[in-house]
Every structure is written in C-alpha cells, then in structure tokens.
Coordinates of C-alpha atoms and ligand atoms in Angstrom, one line a residue:
X1 CA 0.0 0.0 0.0
X2 CA 2.8 2.4 1.0
X3 CA 4.7 1.5 -2.1
X4 CA 1.7 2.2 -4.3
X5 CA 1.3 5.6 -2.6
X6 CA 5.0 6.5 -3.2
X7 CA 4.7 5.3 -6.7
X8 CA 1.7 7.4 -7.2
X9 CA 3.6 10.4 -5.8
X10 CA 6.6 10.1 -8.1
X11 CA 4.3 9.3 -10.9
X12 CA 2.5 12.5 -10.1
X13 CA 5.7 14.6 -10.0
X14 CA 6.8 13.2 -13.4
X15 CA 3.4 13.9 -14.8
X16 CA 3.5 17.5 -13.6
X17 CA 7.0 17.9 -15.1
X18 CA 5.9 16.5 -18.4
X19 CA 2.8 18.7 -18.4
X20 CA 4.9 21.8 -17.8
X21 CA 7.3 20.9 -20.6
X22 CA 4.4 20.4 -23.1
X23 CA 2.7 23.6 -21.9
X24 CA 6.0 25.5 -22.7
X25 CA 6.4 23.8 -26.0
X26 CA 2.7 24.4 -27.1
X27 CA 2.9 28.0 -25.8
X28 CA 3.4 29.3 -29.4
X29 CA -0.2 28.5 -30.0
X30 CA -1.2 31.2 -27.5
X31 CA 0.7 34.4 -28.6
X32 CA 0.6 37.3 -26.2
X33 CA -0.2 40.9 -27.0
X34 CA 3.2 41.5 -28.6
X35 CA 3.3 38.6 -31.0
X36 CA -0.4 39.1 -31.7
X37 CA 0.2 42.7 -32.7
X38 CA 3.1 41.6 -34.9
X39 CA 1.0 39.0 -36.6
X40 CA -2.0 41.3 -37.1
X41 CA 0.2 44.2 -38.4
X42 CA 1.9 41.9 -40.9
X43 CA -1.5 40.5 -42.1
X44 CA -2.9 44.0 -42.2
X45 CA 0.0 45.2 -44.3
X46 CA -0.5 42.3 -46.7
X47 CA -4.2 43.1 -47.0
X48 CA -3.4 46.8 -47.6
X49 CA -0.8 45.9 -50.3
X50 CA -3.5 43.8 -51.9
X51 CA -6.3 46.4 -51.7
X52 CA -4.0 49.4 -52.6
X53 CA -2.6 47.7 -55.7
X54 CA -5.8 45.9 -56.8
X55 CA -6.7 48.2 -59.7
X56 CA -3.1 47.9 -61.1
X57 CA -3.1 44.1 -61.1
X58 CA -4.5 42.1 -64.0
X59 CA -8.1 40.9 -63.4
X60 CA -6.8 37.5 -64.5
X61 CA -3.2 36.6 -64.1
X62 CA -2.4 33.9 -66.6
X63 CA 1.0 32.3 -65.9
X64 CA 2.6 28.8 -66.3
X65 CA 2.4 26.5 -63.3
X66 CA 0.3 28.7 -61.1
X67 CA 0.8 28.2 -57.4
X68 CA 3.3 25.3 -57.6
X69 CA 5.9 27.4 -55.7
X70 CA 3.8 26.8 -52.6
X71 CA 5.6 23.5 -52.1
X72 CA 8.9 25.4 -51.7
X73 CA 8.3 25.8 -47.9
X74 CA 7.3 22.4 -46.5
X75 CA 5.1 21.9 -43.5
X76 CA 7.4 20.6 -40.8
X77 CA 7.7 20.4 -37.0
X78 CA 9.0 24.0 -36.8
X79 CA 7.5 27.0 -38.5
X80 CA 8.9 29.5 -41.0
X81 CA 9.4 33.2 -40.7
X82 CA 6.3 35.4 -40.9
X83 CA 7.5 37.6 -43.7
X84 CA 8.6 34.6 -45.7
X85 CA 5.3 32.8 -45.4
X86 CA 3.2 35.9 -46.2
X87 CA 5.4 36.6 -49.2
X88 CA 4.8 33.0 -50.4
X89 CA 1.1 33.5 -49.9
X90 CA 1.0 36.7 -51.9
X91 CA 3.2 35.3 -54.7
X92 CA 1.7 31.9 -55.1
X93 CA -1.9 32.3 -54.0
X94 CA -3.0 35.9 -54.3
X95 CA -1.4 36.6 -57.6
X96 CA -2.2 33.8 -60.0
X97 CA -5.7 33.2 -61.6
X98 CA -8.7 35.4 -61.2
X99 CA -9.2 38.1 -58.6
X100 CA -13.0 38.2 -57.8
X101 CA -12.7 41.5 -55.9
X102 CA -11.1 43.2 -59.0
X103 CA -13.2 45.9 -60.7
X104 CA -12.7 44.2 -64.1
X105 CA -13.6 40.7 -62.9
X106 CA -16.7 40.4 -65.2
X107 CA -16.6 36.6 -65.6
X108 CA -18.9 33.9 -64.1
X109 CA -20.7 35.4 -61.1
X110 CA -18.2 37.7 -59.5
X111 CA -17.7 37.9 -55.7
X112 CA -17.1 41.1 -53.9
X113 CA -15.1 40.5 -50.7
X114 CA -16.7 43.4 -48.8
X115 CA -14.1 44.5 -46.3
X116 CA -16.6 44.9 -43.5
X117 CA -17.4 41.2 -44.1
X118 CA -13.8 40.2 -43.9
X119 CA -13.4 42.1 -40.6
X120 CA -16.6 40.3 -39.3
X121 CA -15.0 37.0 -40.1
X122 CA -11.9 37.9 -38.1
X123 CA -14.0 38.8 -35.1
X124 CA -16.1 35.6 -35.5
X125 CA -13.0 33.5 -35.6
X126 CA -11.3 35.2 -32.6
X127 CA -14.4 34.8 -30.3
X128 CA -15.2 31.5 -32.0
X129 CA -18.7 31.7 -30.7
X130 CA -20.5 28.5 -31.4
X131 CA -23.6 29.2 -33.6
X132 CA -24.9 25.6 -33.9
X133 CA -26.9 25.4 -30.8
X134 CA -28.8 28.1 -28.9
X135 CA -27.6 26.9 -25.4
X136 CA -24.0 27.5 -26.4
X137 CA -24.2 30.6 -28.4
X138 CA -27.6 32.2 -27.6
X139 CA -26.6 35.6 -29.1
X140 CA -25.0 34.1 -32.1
X141 CA -28.1 32.0 -32.8
X142 CA -30.4 34.9 -32.3
X143 CA -28.3 36.9 -34.7
X144 CA -28.5 34.1 -37.3
X145 CA -32.2 33.9 -36.9
X146 CA -32.5 37.6 -37.1
X147 CA -30.6 37.7 -40.4
X148 CA -32.6 34.8 -41.7
X149 CA -35.8 36.7 -40.7
X150 CA -34.5 39.8 -42.5
X151 CA -34.1 37.8 -45.7
X152 CA -37.5 36.1 -45.2
X153 CA -39.1 39.6 -45.0
X154 CA -37.3 40.6 -48.2
X155 CA -38.9 37.6 -49.9
X156 CA -42.3 38.2 -48.3
X157 CA -42.2 34.9 -46.5
X158 CA -44.7 34.3 -43.6
X159 CA -43.9 34.2 -39.9
X160 CA -43.6 30.4 -40.0
X161 CA -40.7 30.5 -42.4
X162 CA -37.3 29.3 -41.3
X163 CA -33.8 28.9 -42.7
X164 CA -30.1 29.2 -42.2
X165 CA -26.8 30.2 -43.5
X166 CA -24.8 27.5 -45.3
X167 CA -21.4 27.7 -46.9
X168 CA -22.9 28.6 -50.3
X169 CA -25.7 28.1 -52.7
X170 CA -24.9 24.5 -53.5
X171 CA -25.2 23.3 -49.8
X172 CA -28.2 25.6 -49.3
X173 CA -29.9 23.9 -52.3
X174 CA -29.1 20.5 -50.9
X175 CA -30.8 21.5 -47.6
X176 CA -33.8 22.9 -49.5
X177 CA -34.3 19.8 -51.6
X178 CA -34.0 17.3 -48.7
X179 CA -36.7 19.4 -47.0
X180 CA -38.8 19.2 -50.2
X181 CA -38.3 15.4 -50.3
X182 CA -39.3 14.8 -46.7
X183 CA -42.2 17.3 -46.8
X184 CA -43.7 15.2 -49.7
X185 CA -43.0 12.0 -47.8
X186 CA -40.8 10.6 -50.6
X187 CA -39.0 7.4 -49.8
X188 CA -36.5 5.4 -51.7
X189 CA -39.1 3.3 -53.5
X190 CA -40.9 6.5 -54.7
X191 CA -37.9 8.2 -56.3
X192 CA -38.3 6.6 -59.8
X193 CA -41.8 8.0 -60.0
X194 CA -41.0 11.4 -58.6
X195 CA -40.8 14.1 -61.3
X196 CA -38.6 17.2 -61.2
X197 CA -39.3 20.2 -63.6
X198 CA -36.4 22.4 -64.6
X199 CA -34.9 24.0 -67.7
X200 CA -31.7 23.8 -69.6
X201 CA -30.6 27.0 -67.7
X202 CA -31.0 25.5 -64.2
X203 CA -27.8 25.6 -62.3
X204 CA -26.0 22.2 -62.1
X205 CA -26.0 22.3 -58.3
X206 CA -29.6 21.3 -58.4
X207 CA -29.0 18.0 -60.2
X208 CA -26.0 17.5 -57.9
X209 CA -28.1 18.0 -54.8
X210 CA -30.6 15.5 -56.1
X211 CA -27.9 12.9 -56.6
X212 CA -26.3 13.6 -53.3
X213 CA -29.7 13.3 -51.6
X214 CA -30.0 9.8 -53.1
X215 CA -32.6 10.9 -55.6
X216 CA -30.6 10.5 -58.8
X217 CA -33.4 8.3 -60.2
X218 CA -36.0 11.0 -60.1
X219 CA -37.3 11.9 -63.5
X220 CA -36.1 15.2 -64.9
X221 CA -38.3 17.2 -67.3
X222 CA -36.5 19.9 -69.1
X223 CA -39.2 22.6 -69.8
X224 CA -38.7 24.6 -73.0
X225 CA -37.4 28.2 -72.8
X226 CA -38.7 31.4 -74.4
X227 CA -36.5 33.6 -76.6
X228 CA -35.1 35.2 -73.4
X229 CA -34.0 31.9 -71.9
X230 CA -36.9 31.8 -69.4
X231 CA -39.1 28.8 -68.6
X232 CA -42.4 28.7 -70.5
X233 CA -45.2 28.3 -68.0
X234 CA -47.6 26.8 -70.6
X235 CA -45.1 24.1 -71.4
X236 CA -44.7 23.4 -67.7
X237 CA -48.4 23.0 -67.3
X238 CA -48.7 20.7 -70.3
X239 CA -45.8 18.5 -69.1
X240 CA -47.4 18.3 -65.6
X241 CA -50.7 17.1 -67.2
X242 CA -48.9 14.5 -69.2
X243 CA -47.0 13.2 -66.2
X244 CA -50.2 13.0 -64.1
X245 CA -52.0 11.1 -66.8
X246 CA -49.1 8.7 -67.0
X247 CA -49.4 8.0 -63.2
X248 CA -46.1 9.7 -62.3
X249 CA -45.7 11.8 -59.2
X250 CA -45.0 15.4 -60.0
X251 CA -43.0 16.7 -57.0
X252 CA -40.6 19.6 -57.5
X253 CA -40.7 22.6 -59.7
X254 CA -37.4 24.5 -60.0
X255 CA -37.4 28.1 -61.1
X256 CA -34.4 30.3 -61.4
X257 CA -34.4 34.0 -60.4
X258 CA -31.3 35.0 -62.3
X259 CA -29.7 32.3 -64.3
X260 CA -25.9 31.9 -64.2
X261 CA -25.6 32.1 -68.0
X262 CA -27.8 35.1 -68.9
X263 CA -29.3 36.4 -65.6
X264 CA -32.8 35.5 -66.9
X265 CA -35.6 35.4 -64.3
X266 CA -38.2 32.7 -64.9
X267 CA -41.8 34.0 -64.7
X268 CA -42.1 33.3 -61.0
X269 CA -45.7 34.3 -60.5
X270 CA -47.1 32.2 -63.3
X271 CA -44.9 29.2 -62.3
X272 CA -46.1 29.6 -58.6
X273 CA -49.7 29.4 -59.7
X274 CA -49.1 26.2 -61.6
X275 CA -47.0 24.6 -58.8
X276 CA -49.7 25.5 -56.2
X277 CA -52.5 24.0 -58.4
X278 CA -50.4 20.8 -58.9
X279 CA -49.4 20.7 -55.2
X280 CA -45.7 20.6 -56.2
X281 CA -42.9 22.0 -54.1
X282 CA -41.7 25.2 -55.7
X283 CA -38.0 25.9 -55.2
X284 CA -36.6 29.2 -56.5
X285 CA -32.8 29.4 -57.1
X286 CA -32.1 33.1 -56.4
X287 CA -28.4 32.4 -55.6
X288 CA -27.3 35.2 -57.9
X289 CA -30.4 37.3 -58.3
X290 CA -32.0 37.2 -54.8
X291 CA -30.6 40.4 -53.2
X292 CA -31.7 42.5 -56.2
X293 CA -34.9 42.5 -54.2
X294 CA -33.2 45.5 -52.5
X295 CA -33.9 47.5 -55.7
X296 CA -37.2 48.6 -57.2
X297 CA -36.4 46.9 -60.5
X298 CA -35.6 43.7 -58.7
X299 CA -38.8 43.7 -56.7
X300 CA -40.8 44.2 -59.9
X301 CA -38.9 41.5 -61.8
X302 CA -38.9 39.0 -58.9
X303 CA -42.6 39.3 -58.2
X304 CA -44.0 36.0 -57.0
X305 CA -40.8 34.8 -55.3
X306 CA -42.6 35.0 -52.0
X307 CA -44.9 32.2 -53.1
X308 CA -42.1 29.7 -53.3
X309 CA -41.8 26.8 -50.8
X310 CA -38.0 27.3 -50.6
X311 CA -35.5 29.9 -51.9
X312 CA -31.7 30.0 -52.0
X313 CA -29.9 33.3 -51.9
X314 CA -26.1 33.8 -51.9
X315 CA -24.9 36.7 -49.8
X316 CA -21.4 36.0 -51.2
X317 CA -22.8 37.0 -54.6
X318 CA -25.4 39.8 -54.5
X319 CA -24.5 41.1 -51.0
X320 CA -20.8 41.2 -52.1
X321 CA -19.5 39.2 -49.1
X322 CA -16.4 37.0 -49.2
X323 CA -17.0 33.4 -50.3
X324 CA -18.7 31.3 -47.7
X325 CA -22.4 32.3 -47.3
X326 CA -25.4 30.8 -49.0
X327 CA -28.9 31.2 -47.4
X328 CA -31.7 28.8 -47.6
X329 CA -35.2 30.0 -46.7
X330 CA -38.2 27.6 -46.3
X331 CA -41.8 28.8 -46.2
X332 CA -42.7 26.3 -43.4
X333 CA -39.7 25.7 -41.1
X334 CA -41.3 22.5 -39.9
X335 CA -40.1 21.0 -43.2
X336 CA -36.5 21.8 -42.3
X337 CA -36.9 20.5 -38.8
X338 CA -38.4 17.2 -40.1
X339 CA -35.3 16.6 -42.2
X340 CA -32.6 17.8 -39.9
X341 CA -33.5 17.7 -36.1
X342 CA -31.5 14.9 -34.4
X343 CA -30.3 14.6 -30.8
X344 CA -27.4 12.8 -29.3
X345 CA -27.1 12.1 -25.6
X346 CA -23.9 14.2 -25.4
X347 CA -26.3 17.2 -26.2
X348 CA -28.6 16.6 -23.2
X349 CA -27.6 19.8 -21.4
X350 CA -28.4 21.8 -24.5
X351 CA -31.8 20.3 -25.0
X352 CA -33.1 21.3 -21.6
X353 CA -32.7 24.9 -22.6
X354 CA -35.7 26.4 -24.3
X355 CA -35.2 29.2 -26.7
X356 CA -34.8 29.9 -30.4
X357 CA -34.5 27.3 -33.1
X358 CA -30.9 26.2 -33.4
X359 CA -29.2 26.2 -36.8
X360 CA -28.1 22.6 -36.2
X361 CA -31.8 21.6 -36.2
X362 CA -32.5 23.1 -39.6
X363 CA -29.3 22.1 -41.4
X364 CA -27.0 19.1 -41.9
X365 CA -24.2 20.9 -40.0
X366 CA -23.4 20.8 -36.3
X367 CA -20.1 22.6 -35.7
X368 CA -19.9 25.5 -38.1
X369 CA -18.4 28.9 -38.6
X370 CA -20.3 31.8 -37.1
X371 CA -21.5 33.0 -40.4
X372 CA -24.3 35.4 -39.4
X373 CA -21.8 38.0 -38.2
X374 CA -20.4 38.6 -41.7
X375 CA -23.9 39.5 -42.9
X376 CA -25.1 41.3 -39.7
X377 CA -22.1 43.5 -39.2
X378 CA -22.0 45.1 -42.7
X379 CA -25.8 45.6 -42.6
X380 CA -25.6 47.2 -39.1
X381 CA -22.7 49.5 -40.1
X382 CA -23.8 50.5 -43.5
X383 CA -27.6 49.9 -43.6
X384 CA -29.1 48.5 -46.8
X385 CA -28.9 51.8 -48.7
X386 CA -25.4 51.4 -50.2
X387 CA -26.2 47.8 -51.1
X388 CA -29.3 48.9 -53.0
X389 CA -27.4 51.6 -54.7
X390 CA -24.5 49.2 -55.7
X391 CA -27.0 46.7 -57.1
X392 CA -28.9 49.3 -59.0
X393 CA -25.6 50.5 -60.4
X394 CA -24.8 46.9 -61.6
X395 CA -28.2 46.7 -63.3
X396 CA -27.5 50.0 -65.2
X397 CA -23.9 49.0 -66.0
X398 CA -25.3 45.9 -67.8
X399 CA -27.6 48.1 -69.8
X400 CA -24.8 50.6 -70.5
X401 CA -22.4 47.8 -71.6
X402 CA -25.0 46.3 -73.9
X403 CA -25.5 49.6 -75.7
X404 CA -21.8 50.3 -76.0
X405 CA -20.9 46.8 -77.2
X406 CA -23.7 46.8 -79.8
X407 CA -22.5 50.2 -81.0
X408 CA -19.0 48.6 -81.4
X409 CA -20.5 46.1 -83.8
X410 CA -21.0 43.1 -81.6
X411 CA -24.2 41.0 -81.7
X412 CA -25.9 41.3 -78.4
X413 CA -28.3 39.0 -76.5
X414 CA -31.6 40.1 -75.0
X415 CA -32.1 43.1 -72.8
X416 CA -30.8 41.8 -69.5
X417 CA -33.2 41.0 -66.6
X418 CA -30.4 41.6 -64.1
X419 CA -26.7 42.4 -64.5
X420 CA -25.4 39.9 -67.1
X421 CA -25.1 40.7 -70.8
X422 CA -24.5 38.1 -73.5
X423 CA -22.8 39.0 -76.8
X424 CA -20.6 37.7 -79.5
X425 CA -18.5 38.8 -82.5
X426 CA -20.5 37.5 -85.5
X427 CA -19.9 39.5 -88.7
X428 CA -22.7 39.3 -91.2
X429 CA -22.6 36.1 -93.2
X430 CA -19.9 34.3 -91.2
X431 CA -20.7 30.6 -90.8
X432 CA -21.6 29.4 -87.3
X433 CA -18.5 27.2 -86.8
X434 CA -16.2 29.9 -87.8
X435 CA -17.9 32.5 -85.6
X436 CA -17.7 30.0 -82.7
X437 CA -14.0 29.5 -83.2
X438 CA -13.5 33.2 -83.4
X439 CA -15.3 33.9 -80.1
X440 CA -13.4 31.1 -78.4
X441 CA -10.2 32.7 -79.6
X442 CA -11.4 36.1 -78.4
X443 CA -12.2 34.9 -74.8
X444 CA -8.8 33.1 -74.6
X445 CA -7.0 36.2 -75.9
X446 CA -8.7 38.4 -73.3
X447 CA -7.7 36.0 -70.5
X448 CA -4.0 36.1 -71.6
X449 CA -4.2 39.9 -71.8
X450 CA -5.7 40.0 -68.4
X451 CA -6.9 43.6 -68.2
X452 CA -10.5 42.4 -68.1
X453 CA -11.8 39.0 -67.2
X454 CA -14.8 37.7 -69.1
X455 CA -16.2 34.2 -69.5
X456 CA -18.2 32.4 -72.1
X457 CA -21.0 29.9 -72.5
X458 CA -22.8 28.0 -75.2
X459 CA -26.3 29.3 -76.0
X460 CA -28.3 27.3 -78.6
X461 CA -25.1 26.1 -80.2
X462 CA -23.6 29.6 -80.3
X463 CA -20.3 30.3 -78.5
X464 CA -21.3 33.3 -76.5
X465 CA -19.4 35.8 -74.3
X466 CA -20.8 37.1 -71.0
X467 CA -20.3 40.3 -69.1
X468 CA -21.4 39.9 -65.5
X469 CA -21.3 43.1 -63.4
X470 CA -21.5 42.1 -59.7
X471 CA -18.2 42.7 -58.1
X472 CA -18.7 45.6 -55.8
X473 CA -15.8 47.6 -57.2
X474 CA -17.1 47.3 -60.8
X475 CA -18.0 50.8 -61.9
X476 CA -18.3 52.5 -65.3
X477 CA -14.5 52.7 -65.8
X478 CA -14.1 48.9 -65.7
X479 CA -17.0 48.5 -68.2
X480 CA -15.5 51.1 -70.5
X481 CA -12.2 49.3 -70.3
X482 CA -14.0 46.0 -71.3
X483 CA -15.6 47.7 -74.3
X484 CA -12.2 49.1 -75.4
X485 CA -10.3 45.9 -74.9
X486 CA -12.9 44.0 -76.8
X487 CA -12.9 46.5 -79.6
X488 CA -9.1 46.3 -79.9
X489 CA -9.3 42.5 -79.9
X490 CA -11.6 42.5 -82.9
X491 CA -9.7 45.3 -84.6
X492 CA -12.2 48.0 -84.1
Ligands
PLP1 C1 -23.6 30.4 -58.0 C2 -24.9 29.8 -58.3 C3 -25.3 28.6 -57.6 C4 -24.3 27.8 -56.7 O1 -24.0 28.5 -55.6 P1 -22.6 28.3 -54.9 O2 -22.7 29.4 -53.8 O3 -21.6 28.6 -55.9 O4 -22.5 27.0 -54.3 C5 -26.5 28.1 -57.8 N1 -27.4 28.7 -58.6 C6 -27.1 29.9 -59.3 C7 -28.1 30.5 -60.2 C8 -25.8 30.4 -59.1 O5 -25.5 31.5 -59.8

C-alpha cells in the first residue's frame, strides 16, 4: 500500500514535469499581446498591399504552373518566418488566376469581398462563438435567426418561415431539396416515380443536390425556354398534365431567379400558380439574383418569389461578401426540422434549454463557422442603402455595356433581366462554326491579356461571351475598359 502511494507520488511529479514541458512547447499557440500585434500588423500590411494595388493588377493573371511554388516551404515540425510565409502566400496564392474583388472581374458570377465582411470573419473567428446550438451561443443563434428573418421579409415569407446560412448556394440547395423530399414523404421506392421540372438553364448544383440526396433516379423534365431563356409556364403546365396522366408523381418545380448564363428570371408568379395548383414544391434558385430585391427593378422582376416553398440566396454573390455564405429559406420551417433535427445524448444539457430554433436543427451541419456576423455587421454598419445603390448601379452597368458593345459592332443578347449581358462577335454572313471558333479565340486572348476577365457559355449552339457586373468595385470605368479591350481584340 505504502509503495503504491509512493509510486503514485513520483508518478504525479513526473506527470507534472511533463505537463509543464508540453505547456511550454505548445505556448506558441497562444501568442501574447506583442506577437499578436506583430501577426496582425503583418496581415494588415499584406491586406493593404492587396487592396491598394488591386486596380493595377490584372483581373486575370495567366501564368505557367500557377501556385506550384507553394511547395517550396514544406510543413514541418517547426515554423517558418512570418515575412517569408506571407510573401509566399502573396506570390503563389493571391497573384495567379482570377481576382474576384477586381473591378474588371466580369466573368462567371463575381464575388465582392466586402471589407466589412472580412473584418466580421476575423471577429467571428477570434471569439469563435458557437452558432450551432442556442444553449452554447444564444446571441450568435439569435443573430443568425434575425438575419434569416430579414431575408425572409425581403422575400415576403410568412412568420412560420425558417432557414439558415450554409457555406454557399450549393449546400443551401441540398438543404432545401431534402426538406422538399421529406415534406412530400418521398421514400427510396418513390424516387423513380418522382418528377422534377427544370430548364436547360437550371444551375447544375440542383442535379448534384438530387444525386447527393440519393434521388438520382428521379425523372427530370426539361421545360422549353422562351426567346429570353426563361421557362415557358404553358409548357410546364402541359408537361405536368402529361405526367399526371401517366401515373407519375410530380414533385418539384425548379425556377431560377437570375440564371448563371444570362441572368434571366423565370416567370415566377405564373410558375407559382401552376405549382400550387399541382401541389408541387416550388424551389426558387435566387443564388445570384436574390438580393436584387433591395432594388425597385428587382422587386418588380422577382414578383412571385414569396410564393415559393423554398428559396436559395447567396450573400457571397449579390451582397458582395467574401465566399462562404449561402442562405436557404423555407416557407414552413417544420419541413426543415423534419429533415434535420436529431439529438445525441452528449447534447442533453443543450436540450433542456428552451429558446430559439438552433441552426443545427435546420441544417445538416453541427459545428460550423459563425456566419451570421459577416452579414449582420455590414448591414448594421452600412444599412441597406449602399447595397441597394450598388446593385442598381450593376443593373444599369449591364444596360450601358449592352448599348456600347452593340455600337462597337457586336451582336448582343436580349435586354438583361439583371446584370449579365451576352454578346458575340459575329460579322454578317460568317458561318456558325467559324464564328464560334473566333469567339473562343477572343475569350482566350482576353484572358491572356488579363486587363479584363470575361467568361463564355454555349447558348443554342452559339459560343457566347458574357459580361457579369456584380463585383462591388465594378464601376463604369471597368465596363468602358472592357468595351475598349474587346474593340481592340476584334480590330475596331
Ligand atoms: C452560383 C450559383 C449557384 C451555386 O451556388 P454556390 O454558392 O456557388 O454553391 C446556384 N445557382 C445559381 C443561379 C448560381 O449563380
């Protein structure tokens, strides 16, 4: 017994010594005020170098072997010097490829990287408030629900609506479609009879979500488009009737409020009427177009969006935030709870606490970044006014670009619903294949040049260029530059 006691004591002393050694060695993980300041100042200086020099950089930096230099400094047991590491980051990560916050980033759907959002991310990460469960982060959860409610009001959703902030539109879509599946009581054996209505312009994340949700066998019906790439409601109604008659199970109607290719908005009101009559779930993909609801033009164009069963909006697109925020809103939050609320015994303390709906109960995530702060802080500091003005500016920039590029001799697509313009260089009488090759060469040449970054798509067999004005720093100067560079490229 005495021996055991002595052994325990020496064992304890050794343990205490070992703990002290490890604490010393791990101390680097807890920098004091001095090292924190050094780190922060170096990061701040890097950010200022980036922002200060942004307009002088190419919008697309086309270089051989982009980023491979990263491997020059290996991850090892000891760290590298701060200046050396930040230099590597700037050279190998910041420089190559596209710069979404660049004024002349007019490709795909640009991102904005609103600085207020970046600062909010910093604060969210430092406090690391847990926003999954109300018990743990009551303020963080209330903030998320408040931001969700703000977006629900923007859509015109009722008080029973619910939702959350996911990493982006794709995950938000997955959440919406699983809610739609469970709300309609669809089980594995039903999938082959379940019918989904979409168009050729529906974003691919929808099909991906169906497959990830295990519903890859569902029948997809591609509804014809009108001459402005919008779903034809009469064709939708006819297809629904055909499927009903055949004994299938019409389930999900997918409308897009701002397609990625052309920015077209499907006729939401007419589609909502048909979906309601057919008792189908109506999902509206407003990942790109949603926050144009802050403008009068957007509210008019998006009329009917509030009749949807679920909507996806991407604050990292039309609220100009850094990547990492996609919102899902569901008209009846019970549908989200039905799909997502689970409880483990390790959460029993949390469950005793009444309060608000916890994000973990309406999404597939449990631990997650505190995303609400990056939306709330900018809105609190700036109000919605500057966002509305910036979005209205992008709408007008698209109209302006379309006039200018048409005047420069380019063939232009339809008057834009939102802030994307399609166009191509197609001189009178040039055969389609030749025109397609020419436009392919044009977009490649522009990317090599780098002053402006545009992307392309295929529309009805035509290789088509797109100008998407959505980066928050895109103003008339960048659009004028695009017109000039395009003119030079075709020898005008
Ligand atoms: C960008 C986009 C998506 C996908 O959203 P992510 O945030 O990129 O995952 C879905 N639909 C539309 C219309 C989009 O523009």
